[in-house]
Amino acid sequence: MAAAALVALHAGPSVTALPTVRRPLRALSGVGRPGTVALTLDDGPDPRSTPAFLRTLARLRIPATFFVLGDMAAKAPGLLRRIREDGHEIGVHGWTHRDHLRMTPSRVYDEVARTADLILDTCGVPPLWFRPPYGVLSAGSLLAAARLGLRPVLWSAWGRDWEADATPDTVLSHLRSGGIRGGATLLLHDSDCAAAPGAWRSALGALTAVAGECERQGLRFARMSNHIP
């Protein structure tokens, strides 16, 4: 019974991955200021795809928040610096894209801390935000974030851009279904390291339409730190 209780305690926070559970938790869902939208990009930095996102974001004048993987950033520190120099915010996604429910709390802490340290050492600015792989929180995730002064945040709408059959149109449709509206945090991916090969092209291709949708609603894009008070 004691072992079962520990498992339940460890896995309990993972229920927030369910939209029906997460929706009332506005801060965790990334619900921010009513006049802004936060665009977030996971799983990079990836030399094969992230530069194309940076060029498109610059053209559209969109500030974004990149939730990076430490093992990707360690292989491309110059690209990590470029993200910061281009005016975007950088958050922690973990060192690897492993489900935190399948890791011990100490391993979770080590991976999150290692990634946070790499961001600080490379960019000179400590990260403020944390999003676990797959959006699945564990007790270890929450403890690590608290110890490191990171604020957990998930999303309010995603584009399902990781799927093999994703297209710019399906990405836009999924985002609209979740809600492209004031206060929303949108989730896309700038890398396919944990997705179908080449899936990132669907997200990249949708950015102009997403920007147009927000412009028609009179919304402006903001980094997470400017989006959530």
Backbone as numpy.savetxt, mean C-alpha at the origin, in Angstrom:
# Nx Ny Nz CAx CAy CAz Cx Cy Cz
-5.95 -26.22 24.82 -6.77 -25.01 24.82 -5.91 -23.75 24.82
-4.80 -23.81 25.56 -3.91 -22.65 25.60 -3.34 -22.38 24.22
-2.96 -23.45 23.51 -2.42 -23.27 22.16 -3.47 -22.68 21.23
-4.71 -23.15 21.35 -5.78 -22.63 20.51 -6.04 -21.16 20.80
-5.95 -20.79 22.07 -6.15 -19.38 22.44 -5.07 -18.50 21.85
-3.83 -18.99 21.84 -2.72 -18.22 21.27 -2.91 -18.04 19.77
-3.35 -19.11 19.10 -3.60 -19.02 17.66 -4.69 -17.99 17.38
-5.76 -18.03 18.17 -6.85 -17.07 17.98 -6.39 -15.65 18.22
-5.56 -15.44 19.22 -5.04 -14.11 19.51 -4.17 -13.62 18.37
-3.33 -14.52 17.85 -2.44 -14.15 16.75 -3.22 -13.79 15.50
-4.26 -14.57 15.21 -5.00 -14.40 13.96 -6.13 -13.40 14.05
-6.53 -13.02 15.24 -7.70 -12.16 15.41 -7.73 -10.92 14.54
-6.64 -10.14 14.49 -6.68 -8.92 13.68 -6.88 -9.15 12.19
-6.67 -10.39 11.72 -6.78 -10.66 10.29 -8.21 -10.47 9.77
-9.20 -10.46 10.65 -10.58 -10.29 10.19 -10.78 -8.92 9.55
-9.89 -7.97 9.82 -10.02 -6.65 9.22 -9.74 -6.68 7.72
-9.23 -7.81 7.20 -9.07 -7.94 5.76 -10.42 -8.04 5.06
-11.45 -8.39 5.81 -12.80 -8.48 5.24 -13.41 -7.07 5.16
-13.85 -6.65 3.97 -14.40 -5.30 3.83 -15.53 -4.98 4.81
-16.40 -5.96 5.09 -17.52 -5.70 5.99 -17.06 -5.43 7.41
-15.93 -6.03 7.79 -15.37 -5.78 9.13 -14.58 -4.47 9.14
-13.85 -4.25 8.09 -12.95 -3.10 8.05 -13.69 -1.77 7.84
-14.81 -1.82 7.12 -15.47 -0.58 6.71 -15.76 0.38 7.87
-16.25 -0.09 9.02 -16.49 0.85 10.12 -15.22 1.43 10.74
-14.09 0.77 10.50 -12.80 1.23 11.03 -12.20 2.20 10.02
-12.68 3.42 10.06 -12.40 4.37 9.00 -10.91 4.67 8.82
-10.19 4.83 9.93 -8.76 5.14 9.81 -8.00 3.96 9.21
-8.32 2.74 9.63 -7.66 1.57 9.09 -8.00 1.38 7.62
-9.20 1.76 7.22 -9.62 1.67 5.82 -9.03 2.79 4.97
-8.32 3.71 5.60 -7.73 4.80 4.85 -8.69 5.91 4.51
-9.81 6.01 5.22 -10.76 7.09 4.96 -10.19 8.38 5.54
-9.96 9.33 4.66 -9.31 10.57 5.07 -10.15 11.80 4.83
-9.49 12.89 4.56 -10.18 14.17 4.38 -11.16 14.10 3.20
-12.31 14.72 3.32 -13.35 14.57 2.29 -12.98 15.14 0.94
-12.01 16.03 0.89 -11.65 16.63 -0.40 -10.45 15.99 -1.06
-9.90 14.92 -0.46 -8.70 14.31 -1.02 -8.90 12.82 -1.29
-8.03 12.30 -2.14 -7.94 10.87 -2.44 -6.46 10.49 -2.33
-6.19 9.37 -1.69 -4.81 8.88 -1.59 -4.62 7.73 -2.56
-3.65 7.86 -3.46 -3.27 6.77 -4.34 -2.10 6.04 -3.71
-2.25 4.74 -3.47 -1.17 3.95 -2.88 -0.76 2.84 -3.83
0.54 2.55 -3.84 1.10 1.56 -4.75 1.96 0.59 -3.96
1.68 -0.70 -4.11 2.35 -1.74 -3.32 3.36 -2.55 -4.14
4.28 -3.17 -3.40 5.14 -4.28 -3.85 6.43 -3.87 -4.56
6.67 -2.59 -4.80 7.93 -2.18 -5.41 8.99 -1.91 -4.35
10.04 -1.18 -4.74 10.27 -0.62 -6.08 10.82 -1.68 -7.04
10.37 -1.59 -8.27 10.73 -2.58 -9.28 11.30 -1.85 -10.50
12.58 -2.06 -10.83 13.18 -1.35 -11.96 12.47 -1.61 -13.29
11.73 -2.72 -13.38 11.03 -3.04 -14.63 9.76 -2.22 -14.82
9.19 -1.70 -13.75 7.88 -1.07 -13.86 7.74 0.25 -13.11
8.37 0.38 -11.96 8.18 1.60 -11.14 8.56 2.87 -11.89
9.66 2.90 -12.68 9.96 4.15 -13.41 8.82 4.61 -14.32
8.10 3.68 -14.93 6.96 4.07 -15.78 5.87 4.71 -14.95
5.64 4.20 -13.73 4.67 4.82 -12.84 5.12 6.22 -12.44
6.39 6.37 -12.14 6.88 7.68 -11.73 6.73 8.70 -12.86
6.99 8.29 -14.08 6.82 9.21 -15.22 5.36 9.61 -15.39
4.46 8.64 -15.27 3.03 8.93 -15.44 2.51 9.79 -14.29
2.93 9.50 -13.06 2.51 10.31 -11.92 3.01 11.74 -12.06
4.23 11.91 -12.58 4.76 13.27 -12.79 3.94 14.00 -13.85
3.59 13.30 -14.91 2.80 13.93 -15.98 1.42 14.34 -15.46
0.83 13.50 -14.63 -0.50 13.79 -14.10 -0.47 14.66 -12.85
0.73 14.91 -12.35 0.92 15.70 -11.13 0.18 15.08 -9.94
0.39 13.78 -9.78 -0.23 13.04 -8.69 0.82 12.64 -7.67
0.69 13.09 -6.43 1.55 12.56 -5.36 0.97 11.24 -4.87
1.82 10.26 -4.65 1.36 8.94 -4.24 2.12 8.48 -3.00
1.66 7.37 -2.44 2.36 6.74 -1.32 2.70 5.32 -1.75
4.00 5.01 -1.74 4.49 3.70 -2.16 4.76 2.86 -0.92
4.09 1.72 -0.81 4.35 0.78 0.27 5.33 -0.26 -0.28
6.58 -0.18 0.18 7.64 -0.94 -0.46 7.99 -2.20 0.32
8.51 -3.18 -0.42 9.07 -4.39 0.16 10.57 -4.20 0.33
11.07 -4.57 1.49 12.48 -4.37 1.77 13.39 -5.12 0.81
13.02 -6.37 0.46 13.91 -7.11 -0.42 13.94 -6.54 -1.83
12.89 -5.85 -2.24 12.89 -5.15 -3.53 13.70 -3.85 -3.42
13.51 -3.11 -2.35 14.21 -1.84 -2.17 15.71 -2.04 -2.01
16.10 -3.13 -1.35 17.53 -3.39 -1.14 18.25 -3.62 -2.46
17.52 -4.10 -3.47 18.11 -4.35 -4.78 18.06 -3.12 -5.68
17.31 -2.09 -5.27 17.17 -0.89 -6.11 17.14 0.35 -5.23
18.19 0.61 -4.43 18.18 1.77 -3.52 18.07 3.11 -4.25
18.68 3.17 -5.45 18.58 4.42 -6.21 17.14 4.71 -6.62
16.41 3.69 -6.96 15.00 3.86 -7.33 14.17 4.25 -6.11
14.50 3.68 -4.96 13.81 4.07 -3.73 14.03 5.55 -3.46
15.27 6.01 -3.61 15.56 7.44 -3.41 14.81 8.29 -4.43
14.72 7.82 -5.66 14.02 8.59 -6.68 12.56 8.78 -6.33
11.93 7.74 -5.78 10.53 7.87 -5.37 10.39 9.03 -4.40
11.25 9.07 -3.42 11.22 10.15 -2.43 11.54 11.49 -3.08
12.55 11.54 -3.92 12.95 12.81 -4.56 11.88 13.33 -5.50
11.06 12.45 -6.04 9.96 12.87 -6.91 8.76 13.39 -6.12
8.87 13.40 -4.80 7.82 14.00 -3.98 6.79 13.04 -3.44
7.06 11.74 -3.54 6.11 10.75 -3.03 6.48 10.32 -1.62
5.52 9.73 -0.94 5.75 9.22 0.41 6.04 7.72 0.33
6.81 7.23 1.29 7.18 5.82 1.30 6.75 5.19 2.62
6.02 4.08 2.52 5.59 3.33 3.69 6.15 1.92 3.66
5.98 1.21 4.75 6.51 -0.16 4.91 5.44 -1.18 4.52
5.84 -2.12 3.65 4.95 -3.22 3.28 5.45 -4.54 3.86
6.69 -4.54 4.33 7.32 -5.75 4.85 8.62 -6.00 4.11
9.42 -6.94 4.58 10.65 -7.26 3.86 10.35 -8.21 2.70
9.53 -9.21 2.94 9.07 -10.13 1.90 7.56 -10.04 1.81
7.00 -10.61 0.77 5.55 -10.59 0.60 4.94 -11.87 1.18
5.30 -12.15 2.42 4.77 -13.33 3.11 3.63 -12.94 4.03
2.64 -13.80 4.09 1.50 -13.61 4.97 1.97 -13.60 6.43
1.65 -12.54 7.16 2.11 -12.43 8.55 1.47 -13.46 9.47
0.36 -14.06 9.06 -0.23 -15.12 9.86 0.64 -16.37 9.86
1.50 -16.49 8.87 2.36 -17.66 8.75 3.77 -17.41 9.31
3.90 -16.30 10.04 5.19 -15.95 10.61 5.04 -15.73 12.11
6.11 -15.97 12.85 6.08 -15.71 14.28 6.10 -14.20 14.51
5.59 -13.72 15.65 5.65 -12.29 15.94 7.07 -11.73 15.87
8.05 -12.48 16.32 9.43 -11.97 16.29 9.92 -11.83 14.85
9.54 -12.77 14.00 9.93 -12.67 12.59 9.24 -11.49 11.92
7.97 -11.30 12.23 7.25 -10.14 11.68 7.95 -8.85 12.09
8.27 -8.75 13.37 8.94 -7.53 13.85 10.26 -7.32 13.11
11.05 -8.36 12.98 12.35 -8.23 12.31 12.19 -7.73 10.88
11.19 -8.29 10.16 11.00 -7.89 8.76 10.52 -6.45 8.63
9.58 -6.07 9.50 9.06 -4.69 9.44 10.14 -3.70 9.86
10.87 -4.01 10.94 11.92 -3.12 11.42 13.04 -2.99 10.40
13.41 -4.09 9.78 14.48 -4.07 8.78 14.11 -3.19 7.60
12.86 -3.27 7.18 12.40 -2.43 6.06 12.36 -0.96 6.46
11.87 -0.67 7.66 11.82 0.71 8.13 13.23 1.31 8.22
14.17 0.51 8.70 15.56 0.98 8.80 16.15 1.25 7.43
15.84 0.39 6.46 16.36 0.58 5.11 15.82 1.86 4.49
14.54 2.13 4.70 13.95 3.36 4.17 14.63 4.58 4.79
14.82 4.55 6.10 15.47 5.67 6.78 16.90 5.85 6.29
17.65 4.76 6.21 19.05 4.84 5.80 19.20 5.31 4.36
18.27 4.91 3.49 18.37 5.23 2.07 17.85 6.62 1.74
16.74 6.98 2.38 16.06 8.23 2.03 16.24 9.34 3.06
16.71 9.00 4.25 16.93 10.01 5.28 15.67 10.45 6.00
14.56 9.77 5.74 13.28 10.12 6.36 12.64 8.84 6.88
12.22 8.81 8.15 11.61 7.58 8.67 10.21 7.39 8.10
9.81 6.17 7.82 8.45 5.93 7.35 7.45 6.11 8.48
6.22 6.44 8.10 5.16 6.65 9.08 4.05 5.61 8.98
3.97 4.93 7.84 2.82 4.08 7.55 3.24 2.64 7.32
2.32 1.73 7.63 2.57 0.30 7.48 1.34 -0.39 6.92
1.56 -1.21 5.90 0.49 -2.04 5.33 1.04 -3.46 5.16
0.42 -4.45 5.78 0.94 -5.82 5.68 0.66 -6.43 4.32
1.47 -7.40 3.89 1.17 -8.11 2.65 -0.23 -8.72 2.68
-0.91 -8.63 1.55 -2.28 -9.12 1.39 -3.29 -8.37 2.25
-2.86 -7.34 2.95 -3.76 -6.62 3.84 -4.17 -7.43 5.04
-3.39 -8.45 5.39 -3.74 -9.36 6.49 -2.89 -9.01 7.72
-3.52 -8.45 8.71 -2.85 -8.11 9.96 -2.87 -9.30 10.92
-1.81 -9.42 11.69 -1.76 -10.37 12.79 -1.48 -9.59 14.06
-1.57 -10.28 15.20 -1.20 -9.61 16.44 0.26 -9.15 16.37
1.11 -9.98 15.74 2.51 -9.60 15.57 2.67 -8.35 14.72
1.82 -8.21 13.70 1.86 -7.02 12.84 1.58 -5.76 13.66
0.52 -5.83 14.46 0.12 -4.66 15.24 1.16 -4.32 16.32
1.72 -5.35 16.94 2.75 -5.10 17.95 3.99 -4.49 17.31
4.40 -5.00 16.16 5.56 -4.45 15.47 5.34 -2.99 15.09
4.16 -2.70 14.53 3.85 -1.32 14.14 3.89 -0.40 15.35
3.31 -0.85 16.46 3.29 -0.01 17.66 4.70 0.24 18.18
5.52 -0.79 18.22 6.89 -0.63 18.72 7.72 0.29 17.83
7.43 0.28 16.54 8.22 1.06 15.59 7.61 2.42 15.27
6.47 2.73 15.88 5.83 4.02 15.64 5.23 4.14 14.26
4.78 3.03 13.70 4.16 3.02 12.38 2.64 2.93 12.52
1.94 3.59 11.62 0.49 3.59 11.67 -0.07 2.62 10.62
-0.78 1.57 11.02 -1.34 0.63 10.04 -2.45 1.29 9.22
-2.45 0.99 7.93 -3.52 1.47 7.06 -3.70 0.47 5.93
-4.93 0.20 5.56 -5.22 -0.71 4.46 -5.72 0.12 3.28
-6.98 0.00 2.88 -7.48 0.75 1.73 -9.00 0.72 1.75
-9.59 1.61 0.95 -11.05 1.61 0.84 -11.52 1.10 -0.52
-10.63 1.09 -1.52 -10.99 0.56 -2.85 -9.73 0.04 -3.52
-9.87 -1.11 -4.21 -8.72 -1.66 -4.93 -9.11 -1.96 -6.36
-8.07 -2.08 -7.20 -8.33 -2.28 -8.63 -8.20 -3.72 -9.09
-7.86 -4.65 -8.19 -7.64 -6.06 -8.54 -6.71 -6.17 -9.75
-5.70 -5.31 -9.75 -4.78 -5.23 -10.87 -3.73 -6.34 -10.87
-3.77 -7.22 -9.88 -2.81 -8.32 -9.82 -3.26 -9.52 -10.64
-4.48 -9.51 -11.11 -5.04 -10.67 -11.79 -4.53 -10.77 -13.23
-4.39 -11.99 -13.71 -3.83 -12.23 -15.04 -4.66 -11.58 -16.15
-5.98 -11.50 -15.97 -6.84 -10.94 -17.00 -7.21 -9.48 -16.74
-6.51 -8.83 -15.83 -6.80 -7.42 -15.53 -6.46 -6.54 -16.73
-7.29 -5.52 -16.94 -7.06 -4.51 -17.98 -7.28 -3.14 -17.34
-6.85 -2.07 -17.99 -7.15 -0.74 -17.44 -8.65 -0.54 -17.18
-9.49 -1.09 -18.05 -10.94 -0.93 -17.86 -11.43 -1.69 -16.63
-10.94 -2.92 -16.42 -11.40 -3.67 -15.23 -10.87 -3.02 -13.96
-9.65 -2.50 -14.01 -9.10 -1.83 -12.84 -9.96 -0.63 -12.47
-10.30 0.19 -13.45 -11.14 1.35 -13.20 -12.51 0.93 -12.67
-13.07 -0.13 -13.23 -14.38 -0.62 -12.79 -14.34 -1.06 -11.33
-13.31 -1.79 -10.94 -13.20 -2.24 -9.55 -13.01 -1.06 -8.59
-12.23 -0.09 -9.00 -12.04 1.08 -8.15 -13.35 1.84 -7.98
-14.09 1.99 -9.06 -15.38 2.66 -8.97 -16.34 1.90 -8.07
-16.29 0.56 -8.15 -17.16 -0.26 -7.32 -16.84 -0.05 -5.84
-15.55 0.04 -5.51 -15.14 0.28 -4.13 -15.40 1.70 -3.70
-15.36 2.61 -4.67 -15.66 4.01 -4.36 -14.52 4.96 -4.62
-14.51 5.56 -5.83 -13.59 6.68 -6.08 -14.34 7.93 -5.63
-14.08 8.33 -4.42 -14.82 9.44 -3.81 -13.91 10.15 -2.82
-14.36 11.29 -2.36 -13.60 12.02 -1.36 -13.33 11.19 -0.13
-12.10 11.21 0.34 -11.70 10.45 1.51 -11.19 9.06 1.22
-11.23 8.61 -0.05 -10.86 7.24 -0.38 -9.35 7.05 -0.41
-8.93 5.83 -0.06 -7.56 5.38 -0.28 -7.63 4.26 -1.31
-6.97 4.47 -2.44 -7.01 3.53 -3.55 -5.75 2.67 -3.56
-5.92 1.39 -3.82 -4.80 0.46 -3.85 -4.56 -0.06 -5.26
-3.33 0.18 -5.76 -2.84 -0.41 -7.00 -1.44 -0.97 -6.74
-0.82 -1.55 -7.77 0.50 -2.16 -7.61 1.45 -1.68 -8.70
2.64 -1.29 -8.29 3.64 -0.84 -9.27 4.64 -1.96 -9.59
4.36 -3.17 -9.15 5.22 -4.32 -9.42 4.36 -5.58 -9.53
4.85 -6.54 -10.30 4.15 -7.82 -10.40 4.89 -8.91 -9.65
5.75 -8.54 -8.69 6.55 -9.55 -7.98 5.68 -10.52 -7.20
4.45 -10.13 -6.88 3.53 -11.02 -6.17 2.22 -11.14 -6.94
2.29 -10.95 -8.26 1.08 -10.93 -9.10 1.36 -11.67 -10.40
0.35 -11.70 -11.25 0.53 -12.30 -12.57 1.57 -11.51 -13.35
2.43 -12.17 -14.12 3.45 -11.45 -14.89 2.86 -10.36 -15.78
3.41 -9.16 -15.64 2.96 -8.04 -16.46 1.67 -7.40 -16.00
1.10 -7.87 -14.88 -0.20 -7.33 -14.43 -0.13 -5.84 -14.12
1.05 -5.34 -13.78 1.19 -3.92 -13.43 0.76 -2.99 -14.57
0.82 -3.50 -15.80 0.44 -2.64 -16.94 -1.02 -2.22 -16.88
-1.86 -3.06 -16.28 -3.28 -2.69 -16.17 -3.45 -1.51 -15.22
-2.69 -1.48 -14.13 -2.76 -0.36 -13.20 -2.21 0.91 -13.84
-1.07 0.78 -14.51 -0.47 1.93 -15.16 -1.42 2.53 -16.19
-2.06 1.66 -16.96 -2.96 2.13 -17.99 -4.22 2.78 -17.46
-4.56 2.51 -16.22 -5.78 3.08 -15.63 -5.55 4.44 -14.98
-4.31 4.82 -14.75 -4.03 6.02 -13.95 -4.64 7.28 -14.55
-4.55 7.46 -15.85 -5.09 8.68 -16.47 -6.59 8.77 -16.26
-7.30 7.65 -16.41 -8.74 7.65 -16.20 -9.09 7.90 -14.74
-8.32 7.33 -13.82 -8.56 7.58 -12.39 -8.36 9.05 -12.07
-7.31 9.64 -12.64 -7.06 11.07 -12.42 -8.22 11.92 -12.95
-8.73 11.55 -14.13 -9.85 12.28 -14.71 -11.11 12.16 -13.86
-11.34 10.98 -13.32 -12.51 10.77 -12.46 -12.44 11.67 -11.23
-11.27 11.75 -10.62 -11.11 12.60 -9.43 -11.24 14.08 -9.78
-10.69 14.45 -10.93 -10.78 15.85 -11.35 -12.23 16.25 -11.56
-13.03 15.37 -12.16 -14.44 15.68 -12.39 -15.20 15.87 -11.08
-14.74 15.21 -10.03 -15.39 15.34 -8.73 -14.80 16.47 -7.89
-13.82 17.16 -8.44 -13.21 18.25 -7.70 -12.32 17.78 -6.56
-11.77 16.58 -6.69 -10.92 16.02 -5.65 -9.46 16.19 -6.02
-8.61 16.28 -5.01 -7.17 16.34 -5.26 -6.50 15.14 -4.61
-5.41 14.71 -5.22 -4.63 13.60 -4.69 -3.70 14.10 -3.59
-3.50 13.26 -2.59 -2.64 13.63 -1.46 -1.87 12.41 -0.98
-0.68 12.65 -0.45 0.06 11.58 0.22 -0.71 11.18 1.47
-0.44 9.98 1.98 -1.16 9.50 3.15 -1.09 10.50 4.30
0.07 11.08 4.53 0.22 11.98 5.68 -0.57 13.26 5.53
-0.95 13.62 4.30 -1.80 14.78 4.08 -3.25 14.39 3.93
-3.49 13.11 3.72 -4.85 12.60 3.50 -5.55 12.28 4.81
-4.84 11.60 5.71 -5.42 11.24 7.01 -4.84 12.15 8.09
-5.68 12.87 8.80 -5.18 13.79 9.85 -4.36 13.06 10.90
